[in-house]
Short mmCIF file of C-alpha atoms in Angstrom, two decimals:
data_model
loop_
_atom_site.label_atom_id
_atom_site.label_comp_id
_atom_site.label_asym_id
_atom_site.label_seq_id
_atom_site.Cartn_x
_atom_site.Cartn_y
_atom_site.Cartn_z
CA MET A 1 66.89 115.99 -54.89
CA ALA A 2 65.08 115.36 -57.91
CA SER A 3 63.89 111.85 -57.39
CA GLY A 4 59.90 112.11 -58.26
CA GLU A 5 61.54 113.36 -61.65
CA PHE A 6 63.45 110.79 -62.28
CA GLU A 7 62.07 108.08 -61.29
CA GLY A 8 58.10 108.87 -60.45
CA GLN A 9 58.07 108.24 -56.59
CA THR A 10 57.14 111.08 -54.82
CA GLY A 11 56.79 111.49 -51.12
CA VAL A 12 60.33 109.55 -50.33
CA PRO A 13 61.00 111.10 -46.67
CA ASN A 14 57.68 109.94 -45.73
CA ALA A 15 59.04 106.62 -47.03
CA LEU A 16 62.16 106.49 -45.56
CA ALA A 17 61.01 107.28 -41.88
CA HIS A 18 58.76 104.12 -42.03
CA ASP A 19 61.21 102.22 -43.43
CA LEU A 20 63.93 103.28 -40.89
CA ASN A 21 60.98 102.98 -37.96
CA ALA A 22 61.47 106.55 -37.50
CA LEU A 23 58.04 107.20 -36.65
CA PRO A 24 56.45 109.84 -36.30
CA ALA A 25 59.69 111.82 -36.58
CA TYR A 26 58.66 114.74 -39.02
CA THR A 27 60.37 114.65 -42.52
CA GLN A 28 60.43 116.82 -45.17
CA ARG A 29 61.96 116.85 -48.56
CA VAL A 30 64.56 119.55 -49.89
CA ASP A 31 64.91 120.57 -53.57
CA GLN A 32 67.76 122.90 -54.50
CA THR A 33 68.89 120.52 -57.41
CA SER A 34 72.11 119.34 -57.33
CA ALA A 35 72.85 121.45 -54.06
CA SER A 36 69.94 119.72 -52.01
CA GLY A 37 72.34 117.71 -50.21
CA GLY A 38 73.79 120.94 -48.99
CA ALA A 39 70.94 122.72 -48.49
CA GLY A 40 69.48 119.72 -46.41
CA ILE A 41 72.72 120.34 -44.29
CA TYR A 42 71.28 123.42 -43.72
CA ALA A 43 68.47 122.43 -43.49
CA ALA A 44 69.15 119.70 -40.58
CA TRP A 45 71.52 122.51 -39.27
CA GLN A 46 68.57 124.77 -38.81
CA SER A 47 66.36 121.99 -37.00
CA VAL A 48 69.06 121.69 -34.35
CA ALA A 49 70.42 125.11 -33.90
CA SER A 50 66.92 126.17 -33.11
CA GLY A 51 65.89 123.38 -30.47
CA ALA A 52 63.39 121.72 -32.86
CA SER A 53 65.38 118.83 -33.12
CA ASP A 54 67.44 116.88 -31.00
CA LEU A 55 68.58 114.22 -33.51
CA THR A 56 68.15 114.84 -37.22
CA LEU A 57 68.85 112.46 -39.94
CA LEU A 58 69.79 113.80 -43.51
CA VAL A 59 69.57 111.37 -46.54
CA GLY A 60 70.38 112.09 -50.04
CA GLY A 61 70.09 110.11 -52.63
CA GLU A 62 69.14 109.63 -56.49
CA LYS A 63 68.48 107.23 -59.07
CA MET A 64 69.51 108.34 -62.92
CA THR A 65 71.17 105.75 -64.90
CA HIS A 66 67.83 104.12 -65.89
CA LYS A 67 67.56 107.29 -68.00
CA THR A 68 69.71 108.00 -71.28
CA THR A 69 71.92 111.02 -71.29
CA GLY A 70 69.97 113.17 -72.61
CA GLU A 71 67.04 112.28 -70.97
CA ALA A 72 68.89 112.99 -67.42
CA THR A 73 70.49 115.82 -68.94
CA ASP A 74 66.73 117.38 -69.98
CA VAL A 75 65.41 116.93 -66.48
CA ILE A 76 68.33 118.97 -64.95
CA ALA A 77 68.27 121.65 -67.28
CA SER A 78 64.46 121.72 -66.77
CA LEU A 79 65.53 124.04 -64.30
CA THR A 80 66.28 126.87 -66.60
CA HIS A 81 64.32 130.09 -67.69
CA PRO A 82 62.09 129.50 -70.61
CA VAL A 83 63.92 131.73 -72.71
CA GLU A 84 67.11 129.19 -71.89
CA TYR A 85 65.20 126.23 -71.99
CA LYS A 86 63.65 126.95 -75.54
CA HIS A 87 67.21 127.15 -77.04
CA GLY A 88 68.28 123.56 -76.21
CA VAL A 89 70.46 124.86 -73.03
CA THR A 90 72.09 122.43 -70.95
CA LEU A 91 74.16 122.49 -67.83
CA PRO A 92 76.93 121.12 -70.12
CA SER A 93 76.88 123.36 -72.50
CA PHE A 94 76.29 126.28 -69.85
CA ALA A 95 80.23 124.99 -68.45
CA GLY A 96 81.31 125.02 -72.34
CA LEU A 97 80.14 128.55 -72.17
CA THR A 98 81.76 129.46 -69.26
CA ALA A 99 84.61 127.52 -69.72
CA ARG A 100 85.73 129.47 -73.10
CA LYS A 101 85.57 132.73 -71.29
CA TYR A 102 87.35 132.16 -68.34
CA LEU A 103 90.17 130.69 -70.64
CA ASP A 104 90.26 133.81 -73.00
CA GLU A 105 90.07 136.01 -70.03
CA TYR A 106 92.85 134.86 -67.73
CA ASP A 107 95.01 133.35 -70.50
CA ALA A 108 94.42 129.91 -68.96
CA PRO A 109 95.68 126.74 -71.40
CA ARG A 110 93.30 124.25 -71.99
CA GLU A 111 95.27 121.72 -70.38
CA SER A 112 94.64 122.92 -66.73
CA LEU A 113 91.16 121.81 -67.01
CA GLY A 114 92.51 118.40 -67.86
CA LYS A 115 94.05 118.46 -64.62
CA VAL A 116 91.68 118.57 -62.78
CA ALA A 117 89.95 115.71 -64.15
CA VAL A 118 93.35 113.70 -63.87
CA LYS A 119 93.73 114.94 -60.40
CA ASN A 120 90.25 114.25 -59.14
CA HIS A 121 90.41 110.21 -60.97
CA ARG A 122 93.43 109.53 -59.17
CA ASN A 123 92.22 110.51 -55.85
CA GLY A 124 88.97 108.46 -56.96
CA THR A 125 91.10 105.41 -56.88
CA ASP A 126 91.34 105.03 -53.43
CA ASN A 127 87.88 105.55 -52.78
CA PRO A 128 85.72 102.38 -52.58
CA HIS A 129 82.36 103.67 -53.03
CA ALA A 130 83.63 105.68 -56.14
CA GLN A 131 81.47 105.33 -59.30
CA PHE A 132 85.07 105.45 -61.09
CA ARG A 133 87.97 103.58 -60.03
CA LYS A 134 90.41 104.27 -62.75
CA GLU A 135 93.38 106.94 -63.25
CA VAL A 136 93.19 108.63 -66.52
CA ASP A 137 96.04 110.45 -68.36
CA LEU A 138 95.89 113.80 -69.63
CA GLU A 139 95.66 113.04 -73.18
CA THR A 140 93.10 110.66 -72.77
CA VAL A 141 91.23 113.57 -71.13
CA LEU A 142 92.23 116.05 -73.64
CA GLU A 143 91.50 113.20 -77.13
CA SER A 144 87.92 112.50 -75.47
CA PRO A 145 84.93 113.49 -77.49
CA VAL A 146 83.39 117.03 -77.45
CA VAL A 147 80.88 117.74 -75.63
CA ALA A 148 80.36 121.42 -75.19
CA ASP A 149 83.16 123.40 -76.79
CA PRO A 150 85.89 123.40 -75.47
CA LEU A 151 84.84 121.02 -72.90
CA ARG A 152 85.06 117.27 -73.60
CA LEU A 153 84.02 114.13 -72.11
CA TYR A 154 86.29 114.19 -69.15
CA ASP A 155 85.83 117.51 -68.48
CA PHE A 156 82.15 116.11 -66.81
CA CYS A 157 80.99 113.69 -63.94
CA PRO A 158 79.20 110.69 -64.90
CA ILE A 159 75.39 110.21 -64.52
CA THR A 160 75.02 108.09 -60.57
CA ASP A 161 73.14 106.33 -58.68
CA GLY A 162 73.63 106.43 -55.19
CA SER A 163 72.95 108.01 -51.64
CA ALA A 164 74.51 109.31 -48.70
CA GLY A 165 73.44 110.09 -44.92
CA LEU A 166 74.37 112.09 -41.97
CA VAL A 167 73.11 112.36 -38.43
CA PHE A 168 72.93 115.68 -36.30
CA CYS A 169 72.73 116.34 -32.60
CA PRO A 170 73.54 119.16 -30.26
CA GLU A 171 77.17 119.07 -29.31
CA SER A 172 76.26 119.03 -25.75
CA VAL A 173 74.95 115.53 -26.00
CA ALA A 174 77.10 114.32 -28.97
CA GLN A 175 79.34 112.27 -26.70
CA GLU A 176 76.20 110.21 -25.49
CA TYR A 177 76.26 108.91 -28.75
CA THR A 178 79.46 108.58 -29.22
CA ASP A 179 83.44 110.38 -28.76
CA ASP A 180 83.77 110.26 -32.82
CA TYR A 181 81.82 113.67 -33.97
CA VAL A 182 82.60 116.95 -35.75
CA VAL A 183 81.18 120.40 -35.46
CA VAL A 184 79.34 122.23 -38.08
CA SER A 185 81.12 125.54 -37.70
CA GLY A 186 79.85 127.40 -40.34
CA VAL A 187 76.60 126.81 -43.26
CA GLY A 188 75.40 129.65 -45.23
CA GLY A 189 73.68 129.64 -48.37
CA ALA A 190 73.12 131.65 -51.02
CA THR A 191 71.17 132.49 -54.35
CA ASP A 192 72.72 133.96 -57.68
CA THR A 193 70.53 134.62 -60.96
CA HIS A 194 68.25 132.40 -62.25
CA VAL A 195 68.89 133.22 -65.58
CA VAL A 196 72.99 132.89 -66.36
CA HIS A 197 73.21 135.09 -68.79
CA GLU A 198 72.30 137.89 -66.49
CA ARG A 199 75.33 137.53 -64.24
CA GLU A 200 78.04 140.61 -64.55
CA ASP A 201 80.65 138.38 -64.64
CA PRO A 202 80.51 135.27 -66.28
CA THR A 203 83.57 133.66 -64.28
CA THR A 204 82.73 134.72 -60.97
CA MET A 205 79.66 132.45 -59.19
CA GLY A 206 78.33 135.05 -56.72
CA GLY A 207 76.25 132.31 -54.86
CA VAL A 208 79.79 130.73 -53.70
CA VAL A 209 80.64 134.00 -52.87
CA GLU A 210 78.06 135.07 -50.87
CA SER A 211 77.52 131.78 -49.37
CA SER A 212 81.08 131.64 -48.09
CA ASN A 213 81.12 134.86 -46.74
CA VAL A 214 77.92 133.51 -44.28
CA ALA A 215 79.66 130.37 -43.40
CA TYR A 216 83.53 132.03 -42.84
CA GLU A 217 81.47 134.41 -40.49
CA MET A 218 79.83 131.93 -38.27
CA ALA A 219 83.03 130.25 -38.09
CA ASP A 220 85.24 133.04 -37.11
CA ARG A 221 87.14 131.50 -39.71
CA GLY A 222 88.91 132.75 -43.56
CA PRO A 223 89.80 130.58 -46.78
CA GLU A 224 93.60 130.32 -45.16
CA ASP A 225 92.41 128.56 -42.27
CA VAL A 226 90.73 125.34 -44.41
CA ASP A 227 92.88 122.37 -44.93
CA VAL A 228 91.03 120.50 -47.01
CA ALA A 229 87.83 121.28 -49.66
CA GLU A 230 85.30 119.15 -51.49
CA LEU A 231 84.55 121.47 -54.23
CA HIS A 232 81.32 120.83 -56.36
CA ASP A 233 83.05 119.67 -59.67
CA MET A 234 80.24 118.69 -61.74
CA PHE A 235 82.49 120.08 -64.59
CA THR A 236 86.03 120.82 -64.34
CA ILE A 237 85.74 124.56 -64.95
CA LEU A 238 83.61 124.77 -61.19
CA GLU A 239 86.42 123.67 -59.25
CA PHE A 240 88.47 126.73 -60.73
CA LEU A 241 85.56 129.01 -60.06
CA GLN A 242 84.94 127.89 -56.38
CA SER A 243 88.35 127.87 -55.60
CA GLU A 244 88.47 131.13 -56.74
CA ASP A 245 85.15 132.52 -55.10
CA LEU A 246 85.77 130.65 -52.12
CA GLY A 247 88.72 133.09 -51.65
CA PHE A 248 91.48 130.17 -51.81
CA PHE A 249 92.99 132.07 -54.90
CA GLU A 250 92.78 135.02 -56.68
CA LYS A 251 90.41 135.47 -59.66
CA GLY A 252 91.63 134.25 -62.34
CA GLU A 253 94.82 132.02 -60.67
CA GLY A 254 92.48 128.82 -59.85
CA TRP A 255 93.94 127.07 -62.79
CA LYS A 256 97.24 128.25 -61.61
CA ALA A 257 96.82 125.95 -58.22
CA VAL A 258 96.00 122.99 -59.63
CA GLU A 259 99.25 122.89 -62.63
CA GLU A 260 101.54 123.46 -59.21
CA GLY A 261 99.82 120.64 -57.66
CA VAL A 262 98.90 122.89 -55.09
CA THR A 263 95.42 121.08 -54.55
CA ASP A 264 96.56 117.30 -54.76
CA ARG A 265 96.48 114.96 -52.14
CA ASP A 266 99.89 115.96 -50.66
CA GLY A 267 99.52 119.77 -51.80
CA ASP A 268 99.20 123.06 -49.37
CA LEU A 269 95.44 122.63 -50.14
CA PRO A 270 94.05 119.52 -50.72
CA ILE A 271 90.57 119.33 -52.93
CA ASN A 272 88.38 117.28 -53.94
CA THR A 273 90.51 114.28 -52.13
CA SER A 274 87.36 111.90 -52.35
CA GLY A 275 87.54 112.03 -56.04
CA GLY A 276 84.73 115.09 -56.46
CA LEU A 277 81.74 114.69 -58.55
CA LYS A 278 83.90 113.77 -61.25
CA SER A 279 85.06 110.44 -60.58
CA LYS A 280 82.78 109.35 -57.82
CA GLY A 281 79.67 110.30 -59.57
CA HIS A 282 76.86 112.51 -58.84
CA PRO A 283 73.69 111.23 -57.84
CA LEU A 284 72.01 115.17 -57.59
CA GLY A 285 70.61 114.87 -54.12
CA ALA A 286 73.36 112.42 -52.84
CA SER A 287 76.28 114.77 -53.48
CA GLY A 288 76.54 117.49 -50.74
CA VAL A 289 76.24 114.76 -48.68
CA ALA A 290 78.39 113.07 -49.95
CA GLN A 291 80.85 115.68 -49.55
CA ALA A 292 80.20 116.26 -45.96
CA TYR A 293 80.92 112.50 -45.67
CA GLU A 294 84.63 112.85 -46.72
CA ILE A 295 85.21 115.72 -44.91
CA TYR A 296 83.73 114.08 -42.12
CA GLN A 297 86.18 110.98 -42.70
CA GLN A 298 89.09 113.36 -42.89
CA LEU A 299 88.75 115.09 -39.78
CA LEU A 300 87.99 111.75 -37.92
CA GLY A 301 90.86 110.36 -39.48
CA ASP A 302 88.90 107.92 -41.20
CA ALA A 303 89.70 108.75 -44.86
CA GLY A 304 92.30 105.71 -45.01
CA ALA A 305 94.50 106.16 -48.59
CA ARG A 306 92.90 109.36 -49.16
CA GLN A 307 94.12 110.81 -45.04
CA VAL A 308 95.36 114.19 -45.74
CA ASP A 309 96.17 116.25 -42.41
CA ALA A 310 93.05 118.40 -41.30
CA THR A 311 91.52 119.96 -38.62
CA VAL A 312 89.14 122.23 -40.63
CA GLY A 313 86.85 121.39 -43.57
CA LEU A 314 85.02 123.02 -46.11
CA ALA A 315 82.31 121.79 -48.73
CA CYS A 316 80.93 123.71 -51.50
CA ASN A 317 77.40 122.36 -53.30
CA VAL A 318 76.27 123.90 -56.39
CA GLY A 319 72.36 124.05 -57.75
CA GLY A 320 71.85 125.00 -60.98
CA PHE A 321 74.43 126.78 -62.72
CA GLY A 322 75.69 128.48 -59.59
CA ASN A 323 71.48 129.29 -58.66
CA CYS A 324 71.91 128.21 -55.40
CA VAL A 325 74.97 127.69 -53.41
CA THR A 326 75.84 126.42 -49.65
CA THR A 327 79.25 126.51 -48.19
CA THR A 328 79.37 124.18 -45.00
CA ILE A 329 82.44 124.15 -42.55
CA LEU A 330 83.15 121.66 -40.73
CA GLU A 331 85.44 121.29 -37.51
CA GLN A 332 87.11 118.99 -34.99
CA PRO A 333 85.54 119.80 -31.69
CA MET B 1 60.49 145.09 -90.66
CA THR B 2 56.93 145.25 -90.76
CA ASP B 3 54.68 145.90 -87.52
CA ASP B 4 53.44 142.22 -87.66
CA ALA B 5 57.27 141.05 -86.73
CA PRO B 6 58.15 138.92 -83.86
CA SER B 7 60.00 141.61 -81.47
CA PHE B 8 62.80 140.36 -79.58
CA ASP B 9 61.51 142.24 -76.36
CA ALA B 10 64.18 143.42 -73.62
CA HIS B 11 62.55 145.02 -70.37
CA ARG B 12 63.16 148.34 -69.12
CA CYS B 13 62.57 150.29 -65.65
CA GLU B 14 62.31 154.05 -65.05
CA ASN B 15 65.35 153.61 -63.94
CA GLY B 16 66.96 153.03 -67.65
CA HIS B 17 68.06 149.46 -66.20
CA VAL B 18 67.19 146.57 -69.14
CA THR B 19 67.60 142.74 -68.80
CA TYR B 20 66.42 140.02 -70.85
CA PRO B 21 64.08 138.63 -70.28
CA GLY B 22 62.11 140.78 -67.65
CA HIS B 23 61.46 140.21 -64.27
CA THR B 24 58.54 141.15 -61.86
CA ARG B 25 60.98 143.68 -60.26
CA CYS B 26 64.17 144.98 -61.85
CA PRO B 27 67.23 143.30 -60.59
CA ASP B 28 69.36 146.21 -60.44
CA CYS B 29 66.89 148.66 -58.36
CA GLY B 30 63.98 147.15 -57.54
CA ALA B 31 61.29 149.34 -59.41
CA GLU B 32 58.57 148.07 -61.72
CA GLN B 33 59.74 147.47 -65.53
CA THR B 34 57.69 149.81 -67.80
CA GLU B 35 58.46 149.46 -71.04
CA THR B 36 60.17 147.36 -73.57
CA VAL B 37 62.74 147.53 -76.12
CA ASP B 38 63.24 145.53 -79.04
CA LEU B 39 66.86 144.17 -79.70
CA SER B 40 65.66 142.29 -83.13
CA ASP B 41 67.11 145.28 -85.36
CA ARG B 42 70.46 145.59 -83.25
CA THR B 43 73.48 144.17 -83.80
CA GLY B 44 75.19 142.60 -80.33
CA THR B 45 78.60 141.00 -79.59
CA VAL B 46 79.44 137.79 -78.67
CA VAL B 47 80.59 137.56 -74.73
CA THR B 48 81.26 133.89 -74.95
CA TRP B 49 80.00 130.70 -77.35
CA THR B 50 79.83 126.80 -77.03
CA THR B 51 78.44 124.05 -79.43
CA SER B 52 76.95 121.21 -77.75
CA THR B 53 77.12 117.83 -79.11
CA ALA B 54 75.19 115.90 -76.50
CA THR B 55 71.53 117.63 -76.78
CA PRO B 56 68.73 116.76 -75.15
CA PRO B 57 65.29 115.31 -76.67
CA GLY B 58 63.69 118.04 -79.56
CA VAL B 59 67.20 119.79 -80.00
CA ARG B 60 68.70 120.10 -82.81
CA GLU B 61 72.70 118.50 -82.80
CA PRO B 62 75.00 119.86 -82.79
CA ASN B 63 73.59 123.09 -80.95
CA HIS B 64 75.53 126.41 -81.25
CA LEU B 65 75.09 128.48 -78.36
CA ALA B 66 76.44 132.43 -77.39
CA ILE B 67 75.98 134.67 -74.75
CA VAL B 68 75.54 137.99 -77.01
CA GLU B 69 75.63 141.52 -75.24
CA PHE B 70 73.84 144.19 -76.82
CA THR B 71 74.00 148.18 -75.72
CA VAL B 72 70.70 149.91 -75.11
CA ASP B 73 71.31 153.87 -74.10
CA GLY B 74 74.40 153.27 -72.51
CA GLU B 75 73.23 150.23 -70.63
CA SER B 76 74.31 146.79 -71.47
CA VAL B 77 71.87 143.61 -71.64
CA ARG B 78 72.65 140.24 -72.54
CA ALA B 79 70.74 137.59 -74.37
CA LEU B 80 71.79 133.87 -74.73
CA GLY B 81 70.96 132.18 -78.13
CA GLN B 82 71.14 129.39 -80.35
CA LEU B 83 73.79 130.57 -83.50
CA THR B 84 72.87 130.09 -86.90
CA THR B 85 76.79 128.93 -87.61
CA ALA B 86 79.67 128.59 -85.03
CA ASP B 87 82.20 128.55 -88.22
CA GLY B 88 84.26 131.56 -87.32
CA VAL B 89 82.56 133.15 -84.79
CA ASP B 90 85.09 134.12 -82.13
CA ILE B 91 84.41 136.28 -78.71
CA GLY B 92 83.83 140.10 -79.37
CA ASP B 93 82.51 139.11 -83.06
CA ASP B 94 79.55 141.07 -84.38
CA VAL B 95 76.07 139.08 -84.95
CA GLU B 96 72.44 139.35 -85.67
CA PRO B 97 69.14 138.31 -84.50
CA VAL B 98 67.27 135.74 -86.64
CA TYR B 99 63.78 134.84 -86.17
CA ALA B 100 63.40 131.02 -85.51
CA ALA B 101 59.41 129.88 -85.46
CA GLU B 102 60.37 126.82 -83.73
CA LEU B 103 64.13 126.53 -81.59
CA ARG B 104 63.38 123.14 -79.95
CA GLU B 105 60.69 120.69 -80.68
CA PRO B 106 58.00 121.44 -78.39
CA GLY B 107 56.93 118.30 -75.65
CA ALA B 108 59.81 116.31 -76.75
CA GLY B 109 61.63 117.26 -73.84
CA ILE B 110 60.06 117.52 -70.27
CA ARG B 111 58.79 120.69 -70.01
CA GLU B 112 54.60 121.18 -70.93
CA PRO B 113 54.67 122.29 -74.35
CA ASP B 114 52.02 125.06 -73.32
CA SER B 115 54.04 126.26 -70.78
CA GLN B 116 56.14 128.65 -72.76
CA ALA B 117 57.06 130.07 -76.17
CA TRP B 118 59.48 127.89 -78.28
CA ASP B 119 59.95 130.67 -81.10
CA GLY B 120 62.49 133.28 -81.08
CA PHE B 121 66.08 134.54 -82.44
CA ARG B 122 69.33 132.75 -83.15
CA PHE B 123 72.12 135.00 -83.45
CA GLU B 124 73.98 134.81 -86.95
CA PRO B 125 77.35 136.17 -87.92
CA ALA B 126 77.11 139.86 -89.32
CA MET C 1 74.61 129.15 -28.05
CA ASP C 2 75.25 124.88 -28.58
CA ARG C 3 76.93 123.73 -31.72
CA VAL C 4 75.73 121.53 -33.80
CA ALA C 5 77.46 118.41 -34.21
CA ILE C 6 77.74 115.20 -36.80
CA ILE C 7 77.71 112.12 -34.95
CA GLY C 8 77.34 109.70 -37.88
CA ALA C 9 77.74 109.77 -41.46
CA SER C 10 77.05 107.21 -44.23
CA MET C 11 78.10 106.91 -47.90
CA THR C 12 76.77 103.64 -50.18
CA GLN C 13 78.54 102.60 -53.43
CA PHE C 14 77.86 105.36 -56.32
CA GLY C 15 77.53 104.08 -59.65
CA ASP C 16 75.15 101.85 -61.74
CA ARG C 17 72.72 100.56 -59.00
CA ASP C 18 70.22 97.93 -59.39
CA ALA C 19 68.11 99.40 -56.50
CA TRP C 20 65.67 102.03 -56.39
CA VAL C 21 65.64 105.75 -54.47
CA ARG C 22 63.70 104.35 -51.72
CA ALA C 23 65.97 101.35 -51.32
CA LEU C 24 69.05 103.89 -51.39
CA LEU C 25 67.81 106.19 -49.28
CA ALA C 26 66.61 103.53 -46.66
CA GLU C 27 70.71 102.06 -46.71
CA ALA C 28 72.26 105.43 -46.15
CA GLY C 29 69.90 106.30 -43.29
CA ASP C 30 70.32 102.82 -41.80
CA ALA C 31 73.94 103.08 -42.00
CA ALA C 32 74.60 106.63 -40.98
CA LEU C 33 72.39 105.56 -37.57
CA ASP C 34 74.31 102.83 -36.91
CA ASP C 35 77.48 104.93 -37.59
CA ALA C 36 76.39 107.26 -34.63
CA GLY C 37 75.20 104.42 -32.46
CA ALA C 38 71.60 105.72 -32.38
CA THR C 39 68.49 104.04 -33.88
CA ALA C 40 65.84 105.64 -35.04
CA ALA C 41 63.23 102.81 -32.41
CA THR C 42 65.37 102.72 -29.33
CA SER C 43 66.42 106.71 -28.98
CA THR C 44 64.43 108.06 -26.53
CA THR C 45 64.88 112.17 -28.32
CA SER C 46 61.76 113.34 -29.10
CA THR C 47 62.30 113.17 -32.46
CA PHE C 48 62.88 109.37 -32.84
CA ARG C 49 60.35 107.99 -29.84
CA THR C 50 58.72 105.22 -30.70
CA TRP C 51 55.49 106.18 -32.21
CA ARG C 52 53.08 103.04 -31.84
CA ALA C 53 53.04 104.32 -27.74
CA ALA C 54 51.10 107.38 -29.46
CA SER C 55 47.57 106.68 -29.73
CA SER C 56 44.67 109.30 -30.00
CA ARG C 57 43.03 106.77 -26.86
CA ASP C 58 46.06 108.04 -24.64
CA ARG C 59 44.46 111.48 -24.94
CA PRO C 60 43.18 111.91 -22.00
CA ALA C 61 39.36 112.63 -21.79
CA SER C 62 39.11 115.86 -20.45
CA ARG C 63 41.01 117.44 -23.34
CA THR C 64 38.15 116.24 -25.96
CA ARG C 65 34.86 118.16 -26.40
CA SER C 66 32.12 116.77 -25.15
CA LEU C 67 29.28 115.68 -28.11
CA THR C 68 25.45 115.66 -27.07
CA THR C 69 24.49 112.76 -28.97
#
């Protein structure tokens, strides 16, 4: 997470352990910008898989709404290279640059991006923890103010406060705690170029491809096995890129899946049943943890009105503009 | 241009790979980057562009930005930079670098002013 | 290899919250442990043993260095 930068409070893992009566448990903070939650899953998985811990608590959280949008955007943009930062580049502007290239390259209509927002807002209405629980129609999205041409206000996630937690242990002792648990069958992390314009194909997120390859191999699964997925839709265009780079759809065809309803809650591969970052909100460090929370609920049959039929779920958490990515595969035991 | 004119330096390794900015090791082959190539007198092509209307502290609003591709001895190298104007700009158009002494106000944002340069090159439609 | 399980999960209300980051983390952490049926204080695992039981005074004298003065 980036809490030190937003609030001037660092050393938060220490505070948390003390507040939860968890002393002297070892604590650490994981910083991978927007992917800190997913990176935390990776670290928590490592701690248990290595035998170093037999019970690990992961908590992600962020307090952001006290900052203006400009200030919060600047804190996030501080992850960029100096040659990018000096031009006033922001993560939303990377999204605008990428969206224009994607629409041009694959002949995708602007409306298809809007349909991601419409779908995720619709899903979010059934998530009691979501920041926005309001449907939006396509016209509202397409007529909202331009933020980073061709993307408009409703193509972006909001600025959000919030937190989420996960508890990990070896599967062999899970039933000592509960009968309702899921298994981390695959987890992978990868890094792409720090400088975004140095990527050979601006419409591919290499970190998504690489991290998912690792996760699929560990889980002995492939994209066709995934029943439900939470993707990092910080911007609508990112849902297209990830759905392709995770291998769900051919490159350049992610937009068609949204058009055809494949990724709707009642579609063949529901994506962002939680409402995604788009409607749920995006407290940086919490988002990757909350993605896994949604998959956990789906696999346990606890997702209420959002419930879909799923035994294998995937969460993809993206930091920077794809600079660092984790992919996690969760399954019923 | 005179010898004192600011240069727009891309970095090249012994195997001819060119990057902007430079890196400790060439991202393509891992060799050291041993020379610079000035892009300031060259013409580049717009890969993609955007106009940002929600800019951070100290940044002009609206902020037109483009990713531009140059070709150096058959190797392509890209740079991101502000556009002087977005009027009529489209993917595939030619642009030329134009020096600006201050691209955004140092110290207005979160980054330490002395930690980096604030001058650089904007792109102007050719 | 023993696989890793997730035995508890939580998510707090997302949005415009009055709480600051320490309180937000504690809220989610407490709820996740509660969902797992584990508490930090009563767990007997090595990670979450009760810290007040540990003290340097409990360390056997045979394991400390003797000083001359």
